[in-house]
Structures are given as C-alpha cells and as structure tokens.
PDB file of C-alpha atoms in Angstrom:
ATOM      1  CA  MET R   1      33.557  51.140 -15.161  1.00 43.00           C
ATOM      2  CA  LEU R   2      31.273  49.513 -17.801  1.00 45.00           C
ATOM      3  CA  ILE R   3      28.160  49.845 -15.596  1.00 43.00           C
ATOM      4  CA  LEU R   4      29.090  53.408 -14.750  1.00 42.00           C
ATOM      5  CA  SER R   5      29.408  54.309 -18.441  1.00 43.00           C
ATOM      6  CA  LEU R   6      26.071  52.612 -19.090  1.00 44.00           C
ATOM      7  CA  TYR R   7      24.461  54.729 -16.386  1.00 44.00           C
ATOM      8  CA  VAL R   8      25.891  57.950 -17.768  1.00 45.00           C
ATOM      9  CA  VAL R   9      25.813  57.448 -21.520  1.00 48.00           C
ATOM     10  CA  CYS R  10      22.285  56.049 -21.693  1.00 44.00           C
ATOM     11  CA  GLN R  11      20.621  59.018 -20.064  1.00 48.00           C
ATOM     12  CA  CYS R  12      19.533  60.535 -23.402  1.00 50.00           C
ATOM     13  CA  CYS R  13      18.442  57.409 -25.354  1.00 61.00           C
ATOM     14  CA  GLY R  14      14.726  56.700 -25.803  1.00 60.00           C
ATOM     15  CA  GLN R  15      12.341  57.190 -22.936  1.00 67.00           C
ATOM     16  CA  ALA R  16      14.916  56.359 -20.243  1.00 87.00           C
ATOM     17  CA  ARG R  17      13.311  55.653 -16.908  1.00 95.00           C
ATOM     18  CA  ILE R  18      14.322  53.935 -13.711  1.00 95.00           C
ATOM     19  CA  GLU R  19      12.254  50.960 -12.604  1.00 95.00           C
ATOM     20  CA  SER R  20      12.399  49.966  -8.944  1.00 97.00           C
ATOM     21  CA  GLU R  21      10.855  46.608  -8.159  1.00 97.00           C
ATOM     22  CA  TYR R  22      11.123  43.601  -5.918  1.00 98.00           C
ATOM     23  CA  LYS R  23      11.082  40.312  -7.868  1.00 98.00           C
ATOM     24  CA  ILE R  24       9.897  37.422  -5.770  1.00 98.00           C
ATOM     25  CA  SER R  25       9.954  33.745  -6.751  1.00 98.00           C
ATOM     26  CA  VAL R  26       6.777  31.913  -5.847  1.00 98.00           C
ATOM     27  CA  PRO R  27       6.257  28.102  -5.680  1.00 97.00           C
ATOM     28  CA  ASN R  28       3.575  27.043  -8.180  1.00 95.00           C
ATOM     29  CA  GLU R  29       1.408  25.555  -5.522  1.00 96.00           C
ATOM     30  CA  GLN R  30       1.250  28.838  -3.584  1.00 96.00           C
ATOM     31  CA  GLN R  31       0.256  31.265  -6.369  1.00 97.00           C
ATOM     32  CA  GLU R  32      -3.502  31.049  -5.705  1.00 97.00           C
ATOM     33  CA  SER R  33      -3.193  31.510  -1.962  1.00 98.00           C
ATOM     34  CA  LEU R  34      -0.816  34.411  -2.550  1.00 98.00           C
ATOM     35  CA  TRP R  35      -3.158  36.066  -5.033  1.00 98.00           C
ATOM     36  CA  SER R  36      -6.031  35.748  -2.495  1.00 98.00           C
ATOM     37  CA  PHE R  37      -3.810  37.244   0.176  1.00 98.00           C
ATOM     38  CA  LEU R  38      -2.826  40.189  -1.980  1.00 98.00           C
ATOM     39  CA  GLN R  39      -6.426  41.012  -2.696  1.00 97.00           C
ATOM     40  CA  SER R  40      -7.554  40.680   0.922  1.00 96.00           C
ATOM     41  CA  ILE R  41      -4.730  42.873   2.252  1.00 96.00           C
ATOM     42  CA  PHE R  42      -4.097  45.507  -0.443  1.00 96.00           C
ATOM     43  CA  VAL R  43      -7.288  45.943  -2.493  1.00 96.00           C
ATOM     44  CA  ASN R  44      -8.905  49.185  -1.284  1.00 93.00           C
ATOM     45  CA  ASN R  45      -6.110  49.251   1.350  1.00 94.00           C
ATOM     46  CA  ALA R  46      -8.129  46.809   3.429  1.00 91.00           C
ATOM     47  CA  LYS R  47      -5.541  46.502   6.194  1.00 92.00           C
ATOM     48  CA  GLY R  48      -4.129  50.073   6.099  1.00 93.00           C
ATOM     49  CA  ILE R  49      -0.691  48.937   4.898  1.00 94.00           C
ATOM     50  CA  LEU R  50      -0.575  51.373   1.985  1.00 95.00           C
ATOM     51  CA  PRO R  51      -0.660  55.193   2.380  1.00 94.00           C
ATOM     52  CA  LYS R  52      -4.004  56.803   2.992  1.00 92.00           C
ATOM     53  CA  ASN R  53      -6.308  57.839   0.141  1.00 93.00           C
ATOM     54  CA  THR R  54      -5.055  55.094  -2.160  1.00 95.00           C
ATOM     55  CA  SER R  55      -7.359  53.420  -4.640  1.00 96.00           C
ATOM     56  CA  THR R  56      -6.917  50.062  -6.404  1.00 97.00           C
ATOM     57  CA  GLU R  57      -7.915  48.351  -9.603  1.00 97.00           C
ATOM     58  CA  ILE R  58      -7.577  44.686 -10.531  1.00 97.00           C
ATOM     59  CA  ALA R  59      -6.853  43.448 -14.066  1.00 96.00           C
ATOM     60  CA  THR R  60      -5.692  40.344 -15.866  1.00 97.00           C
ATOM     61  CA  GLU R  61      -3.443  40.810 -18.927  1.00 97.00           C
ATOM     62  CA  VAL R  62      -1.396  38.602 -21.194  1.00 98.00           C
ATOM     63  CA  PHE R  63       2.030  39.655 -22.416  1.00 98.00           C
ATOM     64  CA  TYR R  64       4.106  38.070 -25.176  1.00 98.00           C
ATOM     65  CA  ASP R  65       7.809  39.021 -24.784  1.00 98.00           C
ATOM     66  CA  THR R  66      10.354  38.203 -27.494  1.00 98.00           C
ATOM     67  CA  TYR R  67      13.884  38.542 -26.186  1.00 98.00           C
ATOM     68  CA  PHE R  68      16.808  39.178 -28.566  1.00 98.00           C
ATOM     69  CA  ASP R  69      20.510  38.653 -28.108  1.00 98.00           C
ATOM     70  CA  ASP R  70      23.582  38.140 -30.274  1.00 98.00           C
ATOM     71  CA  ALA R  71      25.210  34.766 -30.949  1.00 97.00           C
ATOM     72  CA  GLN R  72      27.534  35.162 -27.966  1.00 97.00           C
ATOM     73  CA  GLU R  73      24.540  35.910 -25.647  1.00 98.00           C
ATOM     74  CA  THR R  74      26.188  39.148 -24.613  1.00 98.00           C
ATOM     75  CA  LEU R  75      23.075  40.700 -23.075  1.00 98.00           C
ATOM     76  CA  LEU R  76      22.436  37.584 -21.041  1.00 98.00           C
ATOM     77  CA  GLY R  77      25.930  37.765 -19.528  1.00 97.00           C
ATOM     78  CA  TYR R  78      25.314  41.386 -18.371  1.00 97.00           C
ATOM     79  CA  GLN R  79      21.772  40.716 -17.133  1.00 96.00           C
ATOM     80  CA  ALA R  80      20.567  43.231 -19.690  1.00 97.00           C
ATOM     81  CA  GLY R  81      17.730  42.716 -22.100  1.00 97.00           C
ATOM     82  CA  ALA R  82      16.293  43.655 -25.444  1.00 98.00           C
ATOM     83  CA  ARG R  83      12.647  42.667 -26.017  1.00 98.00           C
ATOM     84  CA  TYR R  84       9.654  43.290 -28.194  1.00 98.00           C
ATOM     85  CA  ARG R  85       6.469  43.183 -26.132  1.00 98.00           C
ATOM     86  CA  GLU R  86       2.856  42.617 -27.157  1.00 97.00           C
ATOM     87  CA  ARG R  87       0.196  43.357 -24.470  1.00 97.00           C
ATOM     88  CA  TYR R  88      -3.260  41.794 -24.668  1.00 97.00           C
ATOM     89  CA  VAL R  89      -6.408  42.362 -22.649  1.00 94.00           C
ATOM     90  CA  GLN R  90      -9.281  39.948 -23.328  1.00 90.00           C
ATOM     91  CA  ASP R  91      -7.633  38.707 -26.551  1.00 89.00           C
ATOM     92  CA  SER R  92      -7.314  42.246 -27.925  1.00 95.00           C
ATOM     93  CA  LEU R  93      -3.867  43.660 -28.660  1.00 96.00           C
ATOM     94  CA  ILE R  94      -3.645  46.829 -26.635  1.00 95.00           C
ATOM     95  CA  LYS R  95      -0.033  47.915 -27.087  1.00 96.00           C
ATOM     96  CA  THR R  96       3.329  46.975 -28.579  1.00 97.00           C
ATOM     97  CA  LEU R  97       6.656  48.177 -27.198  1.00 97.00           C
ATOM     98  CA  LEU R  98      10.323  47.828 -27.769  1.00 98.00           C
ATOM     99  CA  GLN R  99      12.313  47.842 -24.480  1.00 97.00           C
ATOM    100  CA  LEU R 100      15.991  47.824 -23.580  1.00 98.00           C
ATOM    101  CA  LYS R 101      16.794  46.935 -19.966  1.00 96.00           C
ATOM    102  CA  VAL R 102      20.150  48.162 -18.610  1.00 96.00           C
ATOM    103  CA  PRO R 103      21.740  47.439 -15.145  1.00 94.00           C
ATOM    104  CA  THR R 104      22.512  50.388 -12.897  1.00 92.00           C
ATOM    105  CA  LEU R 105      24.909  50.935  -9.983  1.00 88.00           C
ATOM    106  CA  ASP R 106      22.397  49.202  -7.701  1.00 89.00           C
ATOM    107  CA  GLU R 107      24.196  46.045  -6.590  1.00 86.00           C
ATOM    108  CA  LEU R 108      20.936  44.488  -5.325  1.00 86.00           C
ATOM    109  CA  GLY R 109      19.436  44.625  -8.784  1.00 90.00           C
ATOM    110  CA  ILE R 110      16.235  46.329  -7.525  1.00 94.00           C
ATOM    111  CA  ALA R 111      16.696  49.394  -9.733  1.00 94.00           C
ATOM    112  CA  ARG R 112      17.349  49.053 -13.483  1.00 96.00           C
ATOM    113  CA  LYS R 113      17.233  51.584 -16.282  1.00 96.00           C
ATOM    114  CA  GLU R 114      14.662  50.988 -18.948  1.00 96.00           C
ATOM    115  CA  HIS R 115      14.589  52.578 -22.448  1.00 97.00           C
ATOM    116  CA  LYS R 116      11.277  52.422 -24.286  1.00 96.00           C
ATOM    117  CA  PHE R 117      10.767  52.877 -28.004  1.00 97.00           C
ATOM    118  CA  SER R 118       7.604  52.862 -30.051  1.00 95.00           C
ATOM    119  CA  PRO R 119       8.207  49.889 -32.431  1.00 95.00           C
ATOM    120  CA  GLU R 120       8.006  50.018 -36.168  1.00 91.00           C
ATOM    121  CA  ASN R 121       4.741  48.402 -37.243  1.00 86.00           C
ATOM    122  CA  LYS R 122       4.924  49.021 -41.015  1.00 83.00           C
ATOM    123  CA  PHE R 123       8.169  47.353 -41.893  1.00 75.00           C
ATOM    124  CA  ASP R 124       8.715  46.506 -45.540  1.00 72.00           C
ATOM    125  CA  ILE R 125       9.364  42.780 -46.103  1.00 68.00           C
ATOM    126  CA  ASN R 126      10.926  43.655 -49.460  1.00 74.00           C
ATOM    127  CA  ASP R 127      13.628  45.593 -47.619  1.00 77.00           C
ATOM    128  CA  ARG R 128      16.494  43.783 -45.963  1.00 78.00           C
ATOM    129  CA  THR R 129      15.884  45.637 -42.718  1.00 83.00           C
ATOM    130  CA  GLY R 130      12.208  44.525 -42.795  1.00 84.00           C
ATOM    131  CA  LEU R 131      13.393  40.926 -42.869  1.00 88.00           C
ATOM    132  CA  HIS R 132      15.765  41.299 -39.941  1.00 93.00           C
ATOM    133  CA  PRO R 133      14.295  39.698 -36.803  1.00 95.00           C
ATOM    134  CA  PHE R 134      15.183  42.662 -34.536  1.00 97.00           C
ATOM    135  CA  LEU R 135      15.620  45.694 -36.802  1.00 95.00           C
ATOM    136  CA  LYS R 136      12.145  45.216 -38.319  1.00 94.00           C
ATOM    137  CA  HIS R 137      10.815  46.456 -34.948  1.00 95.00           C
ATOM    138  CA  VAL R 138      13.059  49.496 -34.785  1.00 96.00           C
ATOM    139  CA  LYS R 139      12.064  52.791 -36.377  1.00 94.00           C
ATOM    140  CA  GLN R 140      14.734  54.272 -38.583  1.00 93.00           C
ATOM    141  CA  LYS R 141      14.939  57.376 -36.405  1.00 95.00           C
ATOM    142  CA  ASP R 142      15.708  55.217 -33.303  1.00 96.00           C
ATOM    143  CA  VAL R 143      18.379  52.941 -34.802  1.00 96.00           C
ATOM    144  CA  ASN R 144      21.289  55.137 -33.652  1.00 97.00           C
ATOM    145  CA  ASP R 145      19.896  55.427 -30.122  1.00 97.00           C
ATOM    146  CA  VAL R 146      19.336  51.659 -29.889  1.00 98.00           C
ATOM    147  CA  ASP R 147      22.876  51.025 -31.168  1.00 98.00           C
ATOM    148  CA  LEU R 148      24.286  53.491 -28.679  1.00 97.00           C
ATOM    149  CA  ILE R 149      22.754  51.515 -25.811  1.00 98.00           C
ATOM    150  CA  LEU R 150      23.664  48.105 -27.164  1.00 98.00           C
ATOM    151  CA  GLY R 151      27.148  49.383 -28.051  1.00 97.00           C
ATOM    152  CA  GLN R 152      27.946  49.775 -24.368  1.00 96.00           C
ATOM    153  CA  PHE R 153      27.878  45.964 -24.203  1.00 97.00           C
ATOM    154  CA  GLY R 154      29.965  45.563 -27.335  1.00 97.00           C
ATOM    155  CA  THR R 155      27.083  44.501 -29.589  1.00 98.00           C
ATOM    156  CA  SER R 156      24.612  46.142 -32.012  1.00 98.00           C
ATOM    157  CA  SER R 157      21.105  45.900 -33.264  1.00 97.00           C
ATOM    158  CA  ARG R 158      22.240  44.155 -36.495  1.00 97.00           C
ATOM    159  CA  LYS R 159      23.684  41.291 -34.387  1.00 98.00           C
ATOM    160  CA  MET R 160      20.427  40.714 -32.532  1.00 98.00           C
ATOM    161  CA  GLN R 161      18.543  37.506 -33.187  1.00 97.00           C
ATOM    162  CA  GLU R 162      15.579  35.926 -31.461  1.00 97.00           C
ATOM    163  CA  SER R 163      16.638  34.158 -28.272  1.00 96.00           C
ATOM    164  CA  ILE R 164      13.636  33.356 -26.152  1.00 96.00           C
ATOM    165  CA  LYS R 165       9.899  34.109 -26.324  1.00 97.00           C
ATOM    166  CA  LEU R 166       7.795  34.182 -23.143  1.00 97.00           C
ATOM    167  CA  LYS R 167       4.116  34.222 -22.453  1.00 97.00           C
ATOM    168  CA  GLN R 168       3.035  35.886 -19.213  1.00 97.00           C
ATOM    169  CA  VAL R 169      -0.418  35.692 -17.697  1.00 97.00           C
ATOM    170  CA  ARG R 170      -0.340  38.704 -15.377  1.00 98.00           C
ATOM    171  CA  ARG R 171      -2.776  39.297 -12.567  1.00 98.00           C
ATOM    172  CA  ARG R 172      -2.290  42.836 -11.385  1.00 98.00           C
ATOM    173  CA  ILE R 173      -3.307  45.238  -8.643  1.00 98.00           C
ATOM    174  CA  TYR R 174      -2.881  48.819  -9.773  1.00 98.00           C
ATOM    175  CA  ILE R 175      -2.504  51.216  -6.908  1.00 98.00           C
ATOM    176  CA  SER R 176      -2.990  54.982  -7.194  1.00 97.00           C
ATOM    177  CA  ASP R 177      -3.265  57.988  -4.913  1.00 96.00           C
ATOM    178  CA  PRO R 178      -4.388  61.545  -5.458  1.00 95.00           C
ATOM    179  CA  GLU R 179      -1.110  62.308  -7.303  1.00 95.00           C
ATOM    180  CA  GLY R 180      -1.656  59.475  -9.801  1.00 96.00           C
ATOM    181  CA  ALA R 181      -0.236  55.995 -10.345  1.00 97.00           C
ATOM    182  CA  LEU R 182       1.730  54.832  -7.329  1.00 97.00           C
ATOM    183  CA  MET R 183       2.735  51.148  -7.761  1.00 98.00           C
ATOM    184  CA  THR R 184       1.677  47.820  -9.170  1.00 98.00           C
ATOM    185  CA  PHE R 185       1.600  44.305  -7.695  1.00 98.00           C
ATOM    186  CA  THR R 186       1.867  41.720 -10.462  1.00 98.00           C
ATOM    187  CA  LEU R 187       1.593  38.007 -10.082  1.00 98.00           C
ATOM    188  CA  ASP R 188       3.108  36.504 -13.234  1.00 98.00           C
ATOM    189  CA  GLU R 189       2.690  32.992 -14.494  1.00 97.00           C
ATOM    190  CA  VAL R 190       5.589  32.871 -16.963  1.00 97.00           C
ATOM    191  CA  SER R 191       6.010  30.118 -19.532  1.00 96.00           C
ATOM    192  CA  ALA R 192       8.224  29.518 -22.562  1.00 95.00           C
ATOM    193  CA  PHE R 193       6.260  30.099 -25.726  1.00 93.00           C
ATOM    194  CA  HIS R 194       7.992  27.277 -27.514  1.00 89.00           C
ATOM    195  CA  PHE R 195       8.593  23.624 -26.458  1.00 86.00           C
ATOM    196  CA  PRO R 196       9.300  22.451 -23.777  1.00 85.00           C
ATOM    197  CA  TYR R 197       7.040  25.141 -22.258  1.00 86.00           C
ATOM    198  CA  THR R 198       9.056  25.566 -19.049  1.00 92.00           C
ATOM    199  CA  GLN R 199       7.098  27.598 -16.457  1.00 94.00           C
ATOM    200  CA  PHE R 200       7.639  29.568 -13.247  1.00 97.00           C
ATOM    201  CA  VAL R 201       5.710  32.007 -11.083  1.00 97.00           C
ATOM    202  CA  GLU R 202       6.981  35.431 -10.021  1.00 98.00           C
ATOM    203  CA  LEU R 203       5.563  38.325  -7.999  1.00 98.00           C
ATOM    204  CA  GLU R 204       6.707  41.849  -8.888  1.00 98.00           C
ATOM    205  CA  LEU R 205       6.187  44.778  -6.505  1.00 98.00           C
ATOM    206  CA  GLU R 206       6.927  47.702  -8.763  1.00 98.00           C
ATOM    207  CA  LEU R 207       6.900  51.441  -8.115  1.00 98.00           C
ATOM    208  CA  ASN R 208       5.431  53.477 -10.926  1.00 97.00           C
ATOM    209  CA  GLU R 209       8.547  54.189 -13.050  1.00 96.00           C
ATOM    210  CA  VAL R 210       7.547  57.717 -14.203  1.00 96.00           C
ATOM    211  CA  ARG R 211       6.787  58.839 -10.651  1.00 97.00           C
ATOM    212  CA  TYR R 212       9.946  57.171  -9.260  1.00 97.00           C
ATOM    213  CA  THR R 213      12.165  58.613 -11.979  1.00 97.00           C
ATOM    214  CA  ASP R 214      10.830  62.146 -11.643  1.00 96.00           C
ATOM    215  CA  ALA R 215      11.105  62.146  -7.814  1.00 97.00           C
ATOM    216  CA  ASP R 216      14.076  63.694  -6.006  1.00 97.00           C
ATOM    217  CA  PHE R 217      16.254  61.601  -3.686  1.00 96.00           C
ATOM    218  CA  GLU R 218      13.961  62.144  -0.664  1.00 97.00           C
ATOM    219  CA  GLY R 219      10.876  61.338  -2.749  1.00 97.00           C
ATOM    220  CA  GLN R 220      12.437  58.150  -4.090  1.00 97.00           C
ATOM    221  CA  SER R 221      13.355  57.034  -0.550  1.00 97.00           C
ATOM    222  CA  GLU R 222       9.740  57.484   0.576  1.00 97.00           C
ATOM    223  CA  LEU R 223       8.475  55.453  -2.320  1.00 97.00           C
ATOM    224  CA  GLU R 224      11.021  52.722  -1.598  1.00 97.00           C
ATOM    225  CA  LYS R 225       9.851  52.568   2.009  1.00 97.00           C
ATOM    226  CA  ILE R 226       6.238  51.988   0.875  1.00 97.00           C
ATOM    227  CA  ASN R 227       7.345  49.101  -1.354  1.00 97.00           C
ATOM    228  CA  ALA R 228       9.592  47.603   1.337  1.00 97.00           C
ATOM    229  CA  LYS R 229       6.724  47.693   3.871  1.00 97.00           C
ATOM    230  CA  ALA R 230       4.438  45.819   1.459  1.00 97.00           C
ATOM    231  CA  LYS R 231       7.181  43.250   0.823  1.00 97.00           C
ATOM    232  CA  ASP R 232       7.707  42.654   4.546  1.00 97.00           C
ATOM    233  CA  VAL R 233       3.987  42.029   5.059  1.00 97.00           C
ATOM    234  CA  ILE R 234       3.957  39.440   2.244  1.00 98.00           C
ATOM    235  CA  PHE R 235       7.101  37.706   3.467  1.00 98.00           C
ATOM    236  CA  ALA R 236       5.682  37.486   7.012  1.00 97.00           C
ATOM    237  CA  GLN R 237       2.764  35.472   5.650  1.00 96.00           C
ATOM    238  CA  PHE R 238       4.561  33.235   3.147  1.00 96.00           C
ATOM    239  CA  GLN R 239       7.700  31.398   4.228  1.00 90.00           C
ATOM    240  CA  ASN R 240       8.510  29.540   0.999  1.00 94.00           C
ATOM    241  CA  ILE R 241       8.803  32.585  -1.303  1.00 97.00           C
ATOM    242  CA  LYS R 242      12.173  34.278  -1.861  1.00 97.00           C
ATOM    243  CA  GLN R 243      13.433  37.467  -3.332  1.00 97.00           C
ATOM    244  CA  ASP R 244      15.250  36.806  -6.619  1.00 97.00           C
ATOM    245  CA  GLN R 245      16.192  39.824  -8.734  1.00 97.00           C
ATOM    246  CA  THR R 246      17.310  37.707 -11.678  1.00 96.00           C
ATOM    247  CA  PRO R 247      15.704  39.117 -14.894  1.00 97.00           C
ATOM    248  CA  LYS R 248      13.093  36.877 -16.523  1.00 97.00           C
ATOM    249  CA  TYR R 249      15.273  36.435 -19.602  1.00 97.00           C
ATOM    250  CA  ASN R 250      18.115  35.041 -17.487  1.00 97.00           C
ATOM    251  CA  LYS R 251      15.776  32.976 -15.336  1.00 96.00           C
ATOM    252  CA  MET R 252      14.044  31.318 -18.273  1.00 96.00           C
ATOM    253  CA  HIS R 253      17.290  30.748 -20.086  1.00 95.00           C
ATOM    254  CA  ALA R 254      18.695  28.956 -16.997  1.00 94.00           C
ATOM    255  CA  ALA R 255      15.557  26.873 -16.672  1.00 93.00           C
ATOM    256  CA  LEU R 256      15.588  25.780 -20.242  1.00 91.00           C
ATOM    257  CA  CYS R 257      19.242  24.826 -20.067  1.00 89.00           C
ATOM    258  CA  THR R 258      18.299  22.224 -17.386  1.00 84.00           C
ATOM    259  CA  GLN R 259      15.699  20.573 -19.707  1.00 66.00           C
ATOM    260  CA  PRO R 260      17.135  17.795 -21.840  1.00 59.00           C
ATOM    261  CA  SER R 261      14.103  18.120 -24.081  1.00 51.00           C
ATOM    262  CA  ALA R 262      15.024  21.728 -24.817  1.00 53.00           C
ATOM    263  CA  TRP R 263      18.459  20.642 -26.072  1.00 52.00           C
ATOM    264  CA  ILE R 264      16.822  18.063 -28.258  1.00 54.00           C
ATOM    265  CA  TYR R 265      14.383  20.637 -29.699  1.00 52.00           C
ATOM    266  CA  ASN R 266      17.134  23.200 -30.367  1.00 55.00           C
ATOM    267  CA  ASN R 267      19.365  20.654 -32.098  1.00 57.00           C
ATOM    268  CA  LEU R 268      16.562  18.696 -33.806  1.00 53.00           C
ATOM    269  CA  MET R 269      17.836  19.508 -37.299  1.00 62.00           C
ATOM    270  CA  TYR R 270      21.308  18.208 -36.533  1.00 60.00           C
ATOM    271  CA  LEU R 271      19.871  15.076 -34.890  1.00 55.00           C
ATOM    272  CA  LEU R 272      17.705  14.387 -37.932  1.00 69.00           C
ATOM    273  CA  LEU R 273      20.638  14.901 -40.281  1.00 70.00           C
ATOM    274  CA  GLY R 274      22.667  12.529 -38.111  1.00 71.00           C
ATOM    275  CA  CYS R 275      20.018   9.873 -38.226  1.00 73.00           C
ATOM    276  CA  ILE R 276      19.615  10.192 -42.017  1.00 79.00           C
ATOM    277  CA  SER R 277      23.394   9.913 -42.420  1.00 71.00           C
ATOM    278  CA  MET R 278      23.531   6.872 -40.228  1.00 76.00           C
ATOM    279  CA  CYS R 279      20.622   5.231 -42.198  1.00 77.00           C
ATOM    280  CA  ALA R 280      22.364   6.047 -45.465  1.00 71.00           C
ATOM    281  CA  ILE R 281      25.617   4.542 -44.239  1.00 78.00           C
ATOM    282  CA  THR R 282      23.899   1.415 -42.963  1.00 72.00           C
ATOM    283  CA  ILE R 283      22.082   0.892 -46.273  1.00 74.00           C
ATOM    284  CA  LEU R 284      25.359   1.454 -48.183  1.00 72.00           C
ATOM    285  CA  ILE R 285      27.230  -1.122 -46.053  1.00 73.00           C
ATOM    286  CA  LYS R 286      24.393  -3.644 -46.489  1.00 69.00           C
ATOM    287  CA  ASN R 287      24.355  -3.158 -50.244  1.00 68.00           C
ATOM    288  CA  GLU R 288      28.153  -3.584 -50.454  1.00 68.00           C
ATOM    289  CA  SER R 289      27.905  -6.795 -48.372  1.00 65.00           C
ATOM    290  CA  ARG R 290      25.133  -8.138 -50.655  1.00 65.00           C
ATOM    291  CA  LEU R 291      27.189  -7.356 -53.785  1.00 61.00           C
ATOM    292  CA  ALA R 292      30.250  -9.013 -52.259  1.00 62.00           C
ATOM    293  CA  ASN R 293      28.328 -12.247 -51.657  1.00 62.00           C
ATOM    294  CA  THR R 294      26.961 -12.496 -55.199  1.00 60.00           C
TER     295      THR R 294
END
C-alpha cells in the first residue's frame, strides 16, 4: 500500500518523470573491453541493432552526487534517494540538480519515478535554513513538495543529513532519432568521494525519461523492446556482467559497510577520545603509584 500511495500521491510534485533503465554490474577488469564493444556496435548504429535513422554522440562527464538520509536511514531502507547533483564537463560546472528517486509498482526495479527540482544556489548562511545540509539546496517554493514526497516514507527535509557522496566518471553514448533523444548508454566508474574511496563499475542502459514518460502504453512497450534488445546483445558478448537494479546509494552503502577502514574513519573521533582517555588513566595510575612509593 505504501508503494501504491507513493505512485499516486507523487504525481504532482516537481518535474515527475519515469526513468526506465537497466543497471548492469561490470567487473573492473572488463570496463575497457566493454566500452570498446559499445562503441563498435552502437556508435552510428554500426551493426544495425538500433532503429534506423538513429544518430549517436559520445561524451565524458563527471558527476558529484551527495546523497541525504535521516538518522534512521529511512530512504536507504525503501531503496529511495534524495541527492544533490553537480555535473561537470571538462572541469566546468554545467548543471546542478536536486533529485528525489521513488520506487514504483515495478517489482523488477527497472522503472522508478524521479522528481527534479532546480536547487537553491543563493542560500543565506546567516539564516538557519542556509546552514542546513539539505534545506540549503531547496528553494522555499519547493519545500512543501519535497516534504510531501519524503513524507510518504515517514521522514522530512529537515531530518535529512549528508549520508554518502559519490564521484562518477561517466562515459556516455547519446542516441537520438528524428523525434529527438531516444536513449543513453552510460559506463560509470563510481567511487566514494571520501575515504576509503570504495569503487565499482556500472553500465546503465536508459531510455530518455521525457520521451518514455510522455509515451502511451504501446509507445512505452516499443521503447522497452529497443532497450531489451540492446541488453541482450551486450550480455551475449560478456558472460561475467550481471543485471543488478540496486540503486547506487544502496550499493555504495553496502560496499562501505564491508570495509573495516570505513568504520574506523566514521568513528575516528570516538576512537581518538578513547585513546586520550586511556592515556590519561594510565598517566593517573602511574602518578598515584609513584606517590605511594615516596
């Protein structure tokens, strides 16, 4: 019932669109061969896999994604997400965006609802809201909409705090046809922005969200067939890749939890305080022993 209410209630909040994408985990050692394969097969529709009259463009971009969650990690538990995104091309900041990702009725996790907001870029650090890690990115006119979306999970924008920050080096093939943008193939090298810099590689085969959202049922089915055909061609060539629809936020969180160094880093303050306390107690005991012997 919760997911159904999310699907219905969130229709009006922000720029709500449906993203339909395959997320594919790629072994690190295969990313270069996979990228070469993608170019040889799909650039300029070299093997005729894509529909006729398609054109392609290649680009490399860098994204910095800061994910937010409350202290109970509520969004993590629902495989939802709240992130502030910075997009760079050749070291130049091209765009910033505030996104809320919401699960849909799709049990396979291929389709998710995405709400986009233009972030606040002129927050006042003298104002309490301007000092808030999440709210400083939310324009005042969008706060109610953001809270309406987050409220479906039992949380709110004021409870949001920085959880994980990712850096993504994204090599992309943009595919268009006479009607406009069709789909994007993105090979992501994803790494944690902070220590211990855990890293993984993921391929996303994503239909253009505007086109997919605006299409009727038959049109969406045709688009899905195009994406599925491309996926099948890739899987036929690479045996060690696997489909994994886990959101990047959840995937990186799980990866960091397996790193002992991450636990040490996150609890460094407490460890230092513990060491200082132990040193103080040791010195106190030694001084008492010295005084007792005099």
